[in-house]
Coordinates of C-alpha atoms in Angstrom, one line a residue:
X1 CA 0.0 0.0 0.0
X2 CA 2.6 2.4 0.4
X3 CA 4.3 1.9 -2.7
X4 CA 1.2 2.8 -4.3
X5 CA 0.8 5.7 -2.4
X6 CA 4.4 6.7 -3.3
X7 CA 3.5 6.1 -7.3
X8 CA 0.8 8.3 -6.7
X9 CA 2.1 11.0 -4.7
X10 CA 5.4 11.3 -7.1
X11 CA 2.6 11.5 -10.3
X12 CA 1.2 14.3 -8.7
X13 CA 4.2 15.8 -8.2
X14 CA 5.7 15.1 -11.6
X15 CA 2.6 16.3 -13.3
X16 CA 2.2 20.0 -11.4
X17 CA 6.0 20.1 -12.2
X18 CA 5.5 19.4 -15.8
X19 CA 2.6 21.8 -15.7
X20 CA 4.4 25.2 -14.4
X21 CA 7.1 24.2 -16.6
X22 CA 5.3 24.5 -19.6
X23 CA 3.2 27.9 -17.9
X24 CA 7.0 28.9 -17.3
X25 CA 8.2 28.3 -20.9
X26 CA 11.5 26.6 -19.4
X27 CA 12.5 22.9 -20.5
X28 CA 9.9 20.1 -18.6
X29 CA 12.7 17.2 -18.0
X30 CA 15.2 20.2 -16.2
X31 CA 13.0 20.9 -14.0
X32 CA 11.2 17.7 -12.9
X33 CA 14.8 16.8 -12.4
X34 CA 15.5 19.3 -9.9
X35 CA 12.2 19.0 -8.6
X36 CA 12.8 15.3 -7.6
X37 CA 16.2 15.8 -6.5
X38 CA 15.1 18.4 -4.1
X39 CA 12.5 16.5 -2.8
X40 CA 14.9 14.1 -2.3
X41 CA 16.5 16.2 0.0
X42 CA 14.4 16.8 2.2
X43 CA 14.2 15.1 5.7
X44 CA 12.2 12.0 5.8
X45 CA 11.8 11.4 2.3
X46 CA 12.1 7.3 1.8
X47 CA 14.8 6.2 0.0
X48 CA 13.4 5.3 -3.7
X49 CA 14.8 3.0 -6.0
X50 CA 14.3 2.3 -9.3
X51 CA 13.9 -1.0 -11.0
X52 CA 15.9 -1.3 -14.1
X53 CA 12.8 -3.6 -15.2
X54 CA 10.2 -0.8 -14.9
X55 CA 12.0 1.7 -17.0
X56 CA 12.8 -0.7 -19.3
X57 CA 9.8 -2.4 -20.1
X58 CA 7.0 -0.3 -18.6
X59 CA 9.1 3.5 -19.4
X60 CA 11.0 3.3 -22.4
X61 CA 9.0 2.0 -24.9
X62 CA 6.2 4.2 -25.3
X63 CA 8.3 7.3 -25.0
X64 CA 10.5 6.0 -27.6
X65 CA 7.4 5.0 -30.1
X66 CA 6.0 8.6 -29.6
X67 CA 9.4 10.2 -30.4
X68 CA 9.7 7.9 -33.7
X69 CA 6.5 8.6 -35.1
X70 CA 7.3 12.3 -34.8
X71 CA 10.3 11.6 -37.0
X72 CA 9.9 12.9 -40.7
X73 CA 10.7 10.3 -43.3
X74 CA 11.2 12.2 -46.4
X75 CA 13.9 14.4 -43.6
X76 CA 15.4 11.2 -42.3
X77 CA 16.3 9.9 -45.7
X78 CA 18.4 13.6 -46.4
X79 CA 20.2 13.0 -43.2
X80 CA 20.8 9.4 -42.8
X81 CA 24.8 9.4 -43.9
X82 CA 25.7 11.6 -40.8
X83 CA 23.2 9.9 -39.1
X84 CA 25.2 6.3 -39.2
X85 CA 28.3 8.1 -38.6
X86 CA 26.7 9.8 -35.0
X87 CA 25.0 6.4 -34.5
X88 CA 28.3 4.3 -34.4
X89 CA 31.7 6.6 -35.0
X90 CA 30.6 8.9 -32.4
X91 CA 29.4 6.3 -29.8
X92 CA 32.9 4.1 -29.7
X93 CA 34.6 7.1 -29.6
X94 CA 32.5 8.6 -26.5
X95 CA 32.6 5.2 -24.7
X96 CA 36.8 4.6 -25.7
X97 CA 37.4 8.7 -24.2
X98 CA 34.9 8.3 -20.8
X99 CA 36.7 4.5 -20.4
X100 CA 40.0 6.0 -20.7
X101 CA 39.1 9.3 -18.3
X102 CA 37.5 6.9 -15.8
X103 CA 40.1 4.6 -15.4
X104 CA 42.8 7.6 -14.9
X105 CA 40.7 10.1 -12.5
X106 CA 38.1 7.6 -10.8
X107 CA 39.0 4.5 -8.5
X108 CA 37.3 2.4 -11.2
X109 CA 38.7 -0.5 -12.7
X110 CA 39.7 -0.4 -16.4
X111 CA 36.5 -3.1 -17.0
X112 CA 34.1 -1.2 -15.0
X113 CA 35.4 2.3 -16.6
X114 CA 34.9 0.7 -19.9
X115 CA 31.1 -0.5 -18.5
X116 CA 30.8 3.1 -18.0
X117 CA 31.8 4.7 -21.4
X118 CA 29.2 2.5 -22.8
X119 CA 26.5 3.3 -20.7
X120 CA 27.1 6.7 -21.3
X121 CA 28.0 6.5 -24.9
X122 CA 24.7 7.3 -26.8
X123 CA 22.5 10.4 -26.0
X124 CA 19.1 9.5 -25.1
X125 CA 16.1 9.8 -27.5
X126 CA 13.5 10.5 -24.9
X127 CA 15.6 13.4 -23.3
X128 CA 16.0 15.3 -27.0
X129 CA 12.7 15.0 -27.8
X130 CA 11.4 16.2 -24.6
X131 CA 14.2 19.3 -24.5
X132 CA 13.8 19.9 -28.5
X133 CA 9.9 20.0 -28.6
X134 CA 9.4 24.3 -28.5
X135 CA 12.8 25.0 -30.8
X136 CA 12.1 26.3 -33.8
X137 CA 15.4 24.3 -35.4
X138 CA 16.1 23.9 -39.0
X139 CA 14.1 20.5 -40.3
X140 CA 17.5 18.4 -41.3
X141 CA 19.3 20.1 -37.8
X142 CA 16.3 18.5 -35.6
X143 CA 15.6 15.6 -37.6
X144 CA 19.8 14.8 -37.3
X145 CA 20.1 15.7 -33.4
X146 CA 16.7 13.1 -33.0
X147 CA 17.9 10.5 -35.6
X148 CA 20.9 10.0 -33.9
X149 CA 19.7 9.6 -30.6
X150 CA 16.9 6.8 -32.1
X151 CA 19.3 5.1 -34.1
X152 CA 22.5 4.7 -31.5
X153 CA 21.1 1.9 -29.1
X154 CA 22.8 -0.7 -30.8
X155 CA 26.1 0.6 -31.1
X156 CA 26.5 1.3 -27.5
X157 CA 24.1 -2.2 -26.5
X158 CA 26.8 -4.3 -27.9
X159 CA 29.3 -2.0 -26.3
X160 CA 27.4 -2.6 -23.2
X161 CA 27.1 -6.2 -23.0
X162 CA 30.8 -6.4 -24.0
X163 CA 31.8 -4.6 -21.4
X164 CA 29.9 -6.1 -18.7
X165 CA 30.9 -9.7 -19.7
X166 CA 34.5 -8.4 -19.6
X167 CA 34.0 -6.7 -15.8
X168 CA 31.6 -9.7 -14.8
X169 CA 33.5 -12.4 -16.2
X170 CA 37.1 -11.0 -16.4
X171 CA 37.8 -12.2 -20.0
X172 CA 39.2 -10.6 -22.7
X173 CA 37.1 -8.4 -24.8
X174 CA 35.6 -10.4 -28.1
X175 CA 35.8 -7.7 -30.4
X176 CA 35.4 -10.1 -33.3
X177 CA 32.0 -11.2 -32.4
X178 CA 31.1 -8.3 -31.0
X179 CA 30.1 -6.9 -35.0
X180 CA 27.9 -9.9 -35.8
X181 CA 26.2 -9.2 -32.2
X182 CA 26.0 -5.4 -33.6
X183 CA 24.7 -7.1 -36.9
X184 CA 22.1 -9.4 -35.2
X185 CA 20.9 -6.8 -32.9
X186 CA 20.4 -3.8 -35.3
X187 CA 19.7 -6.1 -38.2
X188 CA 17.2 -8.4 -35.8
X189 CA 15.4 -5.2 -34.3
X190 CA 15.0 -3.9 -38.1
X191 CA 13.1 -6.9 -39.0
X192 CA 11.3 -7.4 -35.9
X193 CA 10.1 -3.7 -36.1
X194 CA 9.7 -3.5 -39.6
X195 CA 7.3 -6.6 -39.3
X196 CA 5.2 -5.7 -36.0
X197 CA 4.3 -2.2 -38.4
X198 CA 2.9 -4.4 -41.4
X199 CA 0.9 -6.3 -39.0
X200 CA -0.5 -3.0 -37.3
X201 CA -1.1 -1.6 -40.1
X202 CA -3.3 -4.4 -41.8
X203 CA -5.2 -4.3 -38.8
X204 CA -5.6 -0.8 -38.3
X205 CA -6.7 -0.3 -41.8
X206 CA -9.6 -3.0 -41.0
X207 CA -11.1 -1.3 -37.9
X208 CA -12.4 2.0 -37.6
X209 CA -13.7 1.6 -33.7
X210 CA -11.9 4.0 -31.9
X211 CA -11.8 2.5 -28.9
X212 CA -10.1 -0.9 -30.5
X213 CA -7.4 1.7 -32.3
X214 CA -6.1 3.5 -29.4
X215 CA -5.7 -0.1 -27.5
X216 CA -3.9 -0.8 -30.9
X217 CA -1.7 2.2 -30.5
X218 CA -0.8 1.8 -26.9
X219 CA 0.1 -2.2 -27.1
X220 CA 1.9 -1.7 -30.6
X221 CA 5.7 -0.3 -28.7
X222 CA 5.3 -3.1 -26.3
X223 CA 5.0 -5.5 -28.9
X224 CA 7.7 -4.6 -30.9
X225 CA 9.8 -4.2 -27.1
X226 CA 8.9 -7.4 -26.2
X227 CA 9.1 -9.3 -29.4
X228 CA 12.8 -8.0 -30.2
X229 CA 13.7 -8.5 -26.5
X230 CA 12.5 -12.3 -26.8
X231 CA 15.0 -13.0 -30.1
X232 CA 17.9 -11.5 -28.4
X233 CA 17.7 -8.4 -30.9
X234 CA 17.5 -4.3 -29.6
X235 CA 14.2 -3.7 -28.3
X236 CA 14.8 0.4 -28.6
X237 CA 15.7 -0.6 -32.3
X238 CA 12.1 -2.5 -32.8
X239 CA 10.4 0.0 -31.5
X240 CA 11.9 2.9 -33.1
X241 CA 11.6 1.1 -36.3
X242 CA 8.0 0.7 -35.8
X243 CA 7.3 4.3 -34.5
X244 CA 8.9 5.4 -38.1
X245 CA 7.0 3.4 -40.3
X246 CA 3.6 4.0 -38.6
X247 CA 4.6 7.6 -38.4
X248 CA 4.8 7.9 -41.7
X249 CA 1.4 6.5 -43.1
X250 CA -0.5 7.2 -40.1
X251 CA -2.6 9.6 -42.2
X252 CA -3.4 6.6 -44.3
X253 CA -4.7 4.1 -41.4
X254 CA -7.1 6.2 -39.9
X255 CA -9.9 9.0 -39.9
X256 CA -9.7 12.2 -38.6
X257 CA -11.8 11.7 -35.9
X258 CA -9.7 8.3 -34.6
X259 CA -6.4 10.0 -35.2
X260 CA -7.3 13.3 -32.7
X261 CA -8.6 10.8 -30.2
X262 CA -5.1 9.0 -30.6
X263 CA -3.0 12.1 -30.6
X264 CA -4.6 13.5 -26.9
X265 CA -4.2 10.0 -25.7
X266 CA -1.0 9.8 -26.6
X267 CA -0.3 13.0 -25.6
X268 CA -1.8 12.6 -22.0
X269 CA 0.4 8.8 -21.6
X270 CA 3.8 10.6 -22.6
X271 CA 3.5 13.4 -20.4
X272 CA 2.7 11.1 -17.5
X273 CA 5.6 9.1 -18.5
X274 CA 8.0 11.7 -19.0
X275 CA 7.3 13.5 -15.6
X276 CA 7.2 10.7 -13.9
X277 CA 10.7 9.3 -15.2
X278 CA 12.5 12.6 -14.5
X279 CA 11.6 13.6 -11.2
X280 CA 12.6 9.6 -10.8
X281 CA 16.0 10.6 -11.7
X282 CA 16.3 13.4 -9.5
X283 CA 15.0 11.3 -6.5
X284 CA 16.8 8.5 -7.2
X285 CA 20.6 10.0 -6.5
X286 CA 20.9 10.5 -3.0
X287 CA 19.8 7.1 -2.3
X288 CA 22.8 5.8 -4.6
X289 CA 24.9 8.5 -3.2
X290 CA 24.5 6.9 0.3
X291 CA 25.6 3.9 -1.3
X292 CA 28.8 4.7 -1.6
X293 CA 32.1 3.4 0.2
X294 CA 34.0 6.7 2.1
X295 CA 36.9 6.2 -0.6
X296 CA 34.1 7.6 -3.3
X297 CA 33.0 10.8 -1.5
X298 CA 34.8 12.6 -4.7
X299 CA 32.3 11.4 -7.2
X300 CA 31.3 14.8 -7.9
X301 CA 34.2 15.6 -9.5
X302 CA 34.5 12.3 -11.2
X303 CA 30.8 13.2 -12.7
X304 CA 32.1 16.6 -13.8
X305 CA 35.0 15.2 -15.5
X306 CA 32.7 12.3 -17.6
X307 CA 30.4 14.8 -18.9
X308 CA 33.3 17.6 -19.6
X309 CA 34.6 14.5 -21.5
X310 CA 31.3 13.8 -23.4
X311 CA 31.2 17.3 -24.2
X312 CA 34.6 17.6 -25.5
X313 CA 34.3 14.6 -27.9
X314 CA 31.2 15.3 -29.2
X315 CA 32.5 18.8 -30.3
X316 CA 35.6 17.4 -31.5
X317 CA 33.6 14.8 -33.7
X318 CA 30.9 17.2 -35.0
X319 CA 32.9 20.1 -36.1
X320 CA 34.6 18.3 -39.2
X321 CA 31.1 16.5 -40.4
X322 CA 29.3 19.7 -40.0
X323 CA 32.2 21.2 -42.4
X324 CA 32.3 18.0 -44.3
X325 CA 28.5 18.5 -44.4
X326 CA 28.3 21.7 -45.6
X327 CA 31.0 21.6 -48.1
X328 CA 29.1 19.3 -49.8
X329 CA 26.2 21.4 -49.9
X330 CA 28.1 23.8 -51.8
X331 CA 28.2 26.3 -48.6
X332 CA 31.7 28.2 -49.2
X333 CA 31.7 29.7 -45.5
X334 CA 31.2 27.5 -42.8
X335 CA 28.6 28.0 -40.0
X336 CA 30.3 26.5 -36.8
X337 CA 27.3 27.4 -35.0
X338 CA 25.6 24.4 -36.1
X339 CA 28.1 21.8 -34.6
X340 CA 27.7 23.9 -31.1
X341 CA 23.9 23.8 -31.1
X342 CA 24.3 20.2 -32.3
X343 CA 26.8 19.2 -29.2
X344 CA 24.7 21.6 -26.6
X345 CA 21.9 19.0 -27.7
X346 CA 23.6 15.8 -27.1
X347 CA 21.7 15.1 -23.3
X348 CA 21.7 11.6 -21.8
X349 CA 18.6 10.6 -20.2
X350 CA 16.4 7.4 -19.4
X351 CA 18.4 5.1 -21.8
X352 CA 21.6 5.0 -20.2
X353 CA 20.0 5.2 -16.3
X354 CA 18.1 1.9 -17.5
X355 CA 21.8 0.3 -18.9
X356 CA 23.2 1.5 -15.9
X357 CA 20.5 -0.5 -13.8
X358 CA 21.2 -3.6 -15.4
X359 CA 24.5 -3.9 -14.4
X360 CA 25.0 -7.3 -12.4
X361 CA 25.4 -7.1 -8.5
X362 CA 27.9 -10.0 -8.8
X363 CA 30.9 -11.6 -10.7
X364 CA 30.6 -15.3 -12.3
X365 CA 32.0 -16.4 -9.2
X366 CA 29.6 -15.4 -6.8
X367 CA 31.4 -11.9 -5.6
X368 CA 29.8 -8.7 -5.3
X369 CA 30.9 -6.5 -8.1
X370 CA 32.9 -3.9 -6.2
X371 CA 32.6 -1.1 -8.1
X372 CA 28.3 -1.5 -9.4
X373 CA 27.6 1.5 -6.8
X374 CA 30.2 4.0 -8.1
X375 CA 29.4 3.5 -11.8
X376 CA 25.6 4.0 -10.5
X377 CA 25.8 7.4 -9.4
X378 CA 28.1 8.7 -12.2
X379 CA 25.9 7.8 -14.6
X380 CA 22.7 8.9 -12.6
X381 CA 24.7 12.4 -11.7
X382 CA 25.9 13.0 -15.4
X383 CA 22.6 12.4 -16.7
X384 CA 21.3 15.5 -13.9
X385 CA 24.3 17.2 -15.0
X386 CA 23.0 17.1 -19.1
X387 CA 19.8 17.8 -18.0
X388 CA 19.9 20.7 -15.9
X389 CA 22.9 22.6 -17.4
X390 CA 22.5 21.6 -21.2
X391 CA 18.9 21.4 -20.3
X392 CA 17.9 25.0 -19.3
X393 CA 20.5 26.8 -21.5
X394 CA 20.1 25.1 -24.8
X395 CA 16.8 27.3 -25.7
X396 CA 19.1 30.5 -25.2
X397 CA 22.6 28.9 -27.3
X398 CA 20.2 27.9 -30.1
X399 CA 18.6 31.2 -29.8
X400 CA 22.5 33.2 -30.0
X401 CA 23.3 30.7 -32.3
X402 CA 21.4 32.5 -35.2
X403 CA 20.0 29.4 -36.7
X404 CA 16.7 28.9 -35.1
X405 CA 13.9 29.4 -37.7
X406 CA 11.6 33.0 -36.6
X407 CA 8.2 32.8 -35.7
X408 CA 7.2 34.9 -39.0
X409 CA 9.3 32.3 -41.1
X410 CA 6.9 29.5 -40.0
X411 CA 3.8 31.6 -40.5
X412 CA 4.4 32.4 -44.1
X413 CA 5.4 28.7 -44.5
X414 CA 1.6 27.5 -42.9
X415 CA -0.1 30.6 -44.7
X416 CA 1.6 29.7 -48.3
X417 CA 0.3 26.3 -47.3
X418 CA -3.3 27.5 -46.8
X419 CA -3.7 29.8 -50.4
X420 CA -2.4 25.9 -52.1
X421 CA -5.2 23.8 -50.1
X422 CA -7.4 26.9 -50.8
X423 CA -6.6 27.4 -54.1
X424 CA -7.1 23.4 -54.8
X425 CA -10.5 23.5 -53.3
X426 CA -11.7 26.5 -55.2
X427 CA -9.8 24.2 -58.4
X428 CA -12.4 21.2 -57.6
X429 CA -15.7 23.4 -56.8
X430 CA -15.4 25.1 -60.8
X431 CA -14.8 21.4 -62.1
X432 CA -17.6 20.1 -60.2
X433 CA -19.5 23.4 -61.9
X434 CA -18.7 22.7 -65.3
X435 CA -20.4 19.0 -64.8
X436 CA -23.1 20.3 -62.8
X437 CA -23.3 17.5 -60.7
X438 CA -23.9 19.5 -57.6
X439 CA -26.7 22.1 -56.6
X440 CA -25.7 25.9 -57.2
X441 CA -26.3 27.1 -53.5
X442 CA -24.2 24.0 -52.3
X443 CA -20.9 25.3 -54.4
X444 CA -21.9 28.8 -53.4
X445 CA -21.6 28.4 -50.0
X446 CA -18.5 26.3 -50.2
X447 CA -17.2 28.4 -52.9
X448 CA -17.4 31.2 -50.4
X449 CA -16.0 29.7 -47.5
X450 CA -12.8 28.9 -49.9
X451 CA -12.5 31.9 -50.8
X452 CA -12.7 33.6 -47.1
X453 CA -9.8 31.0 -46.4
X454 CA -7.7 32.3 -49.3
X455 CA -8.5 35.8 -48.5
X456 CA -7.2 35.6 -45.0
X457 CA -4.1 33.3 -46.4
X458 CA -3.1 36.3 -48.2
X459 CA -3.5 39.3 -46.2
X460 CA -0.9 36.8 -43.5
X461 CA 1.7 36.8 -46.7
X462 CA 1.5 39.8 -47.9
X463 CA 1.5 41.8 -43.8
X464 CA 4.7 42.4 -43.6
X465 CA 4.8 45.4 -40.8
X466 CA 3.2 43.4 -38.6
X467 CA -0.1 46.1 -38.1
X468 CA -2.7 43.2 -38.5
X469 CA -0.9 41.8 -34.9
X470 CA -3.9 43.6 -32.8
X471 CA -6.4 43.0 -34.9
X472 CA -5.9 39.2 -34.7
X473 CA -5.2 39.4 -31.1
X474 CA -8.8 40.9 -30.6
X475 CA -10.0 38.5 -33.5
X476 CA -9.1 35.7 -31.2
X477 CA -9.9 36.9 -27.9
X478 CA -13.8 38.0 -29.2
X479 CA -13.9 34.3 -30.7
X480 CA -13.0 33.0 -27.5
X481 CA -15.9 35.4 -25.9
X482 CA -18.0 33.6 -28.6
X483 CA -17.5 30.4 -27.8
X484 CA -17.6 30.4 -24.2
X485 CA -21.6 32.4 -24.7
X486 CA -21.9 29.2 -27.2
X487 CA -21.1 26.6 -24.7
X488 CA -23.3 28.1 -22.2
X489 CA -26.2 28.4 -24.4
X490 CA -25.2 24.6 -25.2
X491 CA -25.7 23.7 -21.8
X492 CA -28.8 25.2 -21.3
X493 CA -30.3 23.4 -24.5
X494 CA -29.2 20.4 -22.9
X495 CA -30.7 21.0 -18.9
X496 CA -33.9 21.7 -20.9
X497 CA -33.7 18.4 -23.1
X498 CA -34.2 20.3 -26.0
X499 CA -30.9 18.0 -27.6
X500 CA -29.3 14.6 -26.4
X501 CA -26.5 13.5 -24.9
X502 CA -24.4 12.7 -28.2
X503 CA -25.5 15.7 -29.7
X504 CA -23.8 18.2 -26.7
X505 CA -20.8 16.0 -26.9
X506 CA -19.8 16.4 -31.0
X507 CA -21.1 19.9 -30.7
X508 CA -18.8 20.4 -27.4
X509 CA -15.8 19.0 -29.2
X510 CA -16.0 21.2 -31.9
X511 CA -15.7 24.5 -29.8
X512 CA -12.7 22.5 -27.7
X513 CA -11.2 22.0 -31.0
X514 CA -11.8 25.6 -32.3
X515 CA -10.7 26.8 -29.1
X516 CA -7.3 24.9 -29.5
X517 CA -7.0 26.4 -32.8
X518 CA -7.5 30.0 -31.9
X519 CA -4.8 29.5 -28.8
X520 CA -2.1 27.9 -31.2
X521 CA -2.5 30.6 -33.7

């Protein structure tokens, strides 16, 4: 009973957290982070530990199907030659650099400093998603920074289990079967995830209850998890594989109706599970801290030095692809802003915390692997570190960097978008008059409503003094007024059972969803 009153208590905490964040306009997973270590401060809160099998199957793979289905395919495709460099160049050298800085400043052993480059040798999907959501990065920039941290599991898995079989066993390395393990498990999660998306999406394409589709949705990343896990392939590569191909031809499975019923429930799952997971991160290090032998008290220094390291090599590894990069794209002078941002946004997260978690207690041999706790609490301390300091400053390096796309840019993108949809329309209705196949008054009115569209499409392109600025503002703010009389009067038709049940709901959701519109314009 009190463990479920824990769950609970820490939900409610994660999800005000979350909340003011977003009020606040300052990154969600920085501040549930700090907000669950300093509740783990404070005197009498119980020691909490996580289970490496509860981030790993309950945790990871829905945040990690949500971040993949977000991925752009036609953007992937233009970035996925840096993209396999990152996923596999980058991650031996950040595990080789953190193995090598362990074993010299830390009382690690070489084998458990190696355990520890891997585990911190990929940045974390979940984390750059989360931090990268309200940047307004170039498509390729954000579609390379989330690639990479989708597609680097298997590099740094095989790393992993190489290095623990070396620390737990005391063997030699097998780096000749460790690249048929890298083929089996990237190659093995491909299939596996590429085939739990066919299936979904024959079945998906065959129901239209929307009940039965959003159990579909929410049972499809543990599939794909469990599935991969069961061959002995990556899990995280299953499920990202999945995520992408659904992503892509979502559109084409379901209704509009089914897919904003899918998109809120989604929506309300991940920010449960990313609140929850930070603020778990937070309150998990003093417990581990307090695990420590006396001859570890330095470990904050040890932490700063890993993640100085990370840092470092990342930087050192981006700034010659970026030039590469852009020398290829014919750019003459070099933008070396772009490897900065792209370093800045290189976070570890829940990915390497649920590696870290795995680790054996004991040798082959029945001992107690000395050195579990220390390698614990580095990686738990340099994924706060990532989080907080990369966390709430990348918004303002991204911002100095010059590169960020302005608010105006996207507007003429969406209203440019809106005189081609209008136009198309307007296209269809004086084809449809030429045949006369459809009443005059019905292509009137929709001829009209068209043509309002296109109207307002062009007045946003061609406003370039931004005077109009009010006038939408008190556009929006009398609609609002509007709706909220409409509601009421809805209500009141409903109390005096002039209109059913069903019939307040649809007409309900169609304010809500007008509402939303007027407050994301």
């Amino acid at each position: 009973m009190r463990g479920v009153a824990t769950v609970l208590a820490l939900v409610v905490l994660a999800t005000l957290v979350a909340t003011f964040a977003r009020r606040w306009r300052i990154p969600a997973p920085s501040l549930l982070v700090v907000a669950g270590l300093t509740v783990a401060l404070l005197p009498g809160t119980p020691d909490i530990e996580i289970s490496p099998e509860v981030i790993g199957l309950v945790v990871l793979p829905p945040l990690l199907y949500a971040s993949a289905e977000d991925m752009s395919w036609r953007e992937l495709k233009a970035v996925w030659r840096p993209v396999g460099v990152l996923s596999i160049g980058l991650v031996l050298a950040s595990a080789a650099a953190v193995g090598w800085v362990a074993s010299r400043v830390t009382p690690l052993s070489w084998q458990m400093a190696l355990v520890l480059g891997a585990v911190l040798a990929s940045t974390d999907p979940v984390a750059v998603t989360a931090l990268g959501r309200r940047l307004s990065l170039p498509p390729k920039v954000q579609v390379l920074v989330q690639a990479e941290s989708l597609f680097n599991d298997a590099t740094s898995l095989v790393l992993y289990r190489v290095a623990v079989s070396v620390a737990v066993a005391s063997a030699a390395a097998g780096w000749g079967p460790a690249g048929g393990e890298f083929v089996v498990l990237a190659g093995g999660g491909t299939v596996i995830g590429g085939a739990v998306a066919g299936v979904v999406a024959l079945i998906r394409r065959r129901t239209e209850d929307p009940v039965l589709e959003t159990v579909i949705a929410l049972v499809t990343p543990y599939a794909a998890y469990v599935l991969a896990e069961a061959a002995h392939t990556s899990g995280v590569t299953s499920v990202v594989v999945t995520g992408v191909v659904l992503g892509g031809r979502g559109d084409r499975l379901t209704n509009a109706r089914i897919r904003l019923q899918l998109h809120a429930v989604y929506g309300t799952v991940v920010f449960l599970l990313e609140s929850v997971v930070f603020s778990l991160i937070g309150l998990a290090l003093p417990a581990q801290v307090r695990a420590l032998d006396d001859g570890d008290r330095a470990w904050p220094l040890y932490a700063l030095a890993v993640a100085a390291t990370l840092i470092a090599v990342r930087l050192l590894w981006l700034a010659p692809l970026s030039a590469v990069v852009q020398r290829k794209g014919g750019i003459q002078r070099l933008n070396w802003r772009i490897p900065l941002v792209l370093t800045w946004a290189g976070t570890r997260g829940v990915v390497p915390l649920a590696a870290a978690l795995s680790i054996p207690e004991t040798t082959k041999a029945g001992a107690a692997l000395a050195d579990r706790p220390l390698v614990l609490v580095l990686t738990t301390s340099v994924v706060v570190v990532t989080l907080v300091v990369q966390g709430f400053t990348l918004a303002p390096v991204v911002r100095r960097s010059g590169i960020a796309l302005e608010p105006d840019h996207t507007e003429r993108e969406e209203a440019s978008a809106r005189c081609h949809l209008a136009d198309a329309g307007i296209r269809r209705l004086d084809e449809l008059a030429e045949l006369e196949a459809v009443p005059e008054v019905v292509l009137d009115r929709l001829r009209r409503g068209l043509a309002a569209r296109l109207d307002d499409a062009r007045d946003r392109l061609n406003d370039d003094t931004g005077t109009s600025g009010s006038g939408d503002l008190v556009y929006r703010q009398l609609r609002r007024d509007l709706i909220a009389i409409e509601a009421v009067e809805l209500q009141r038709l409903y109390d005096d059972h002039a209109i059913s049940d069903t019939t307040r709901r649809r007409l309900q959701r169609s304010l809500d969803l007008e509402e939303a519109r007027l407050a994301d314009a």
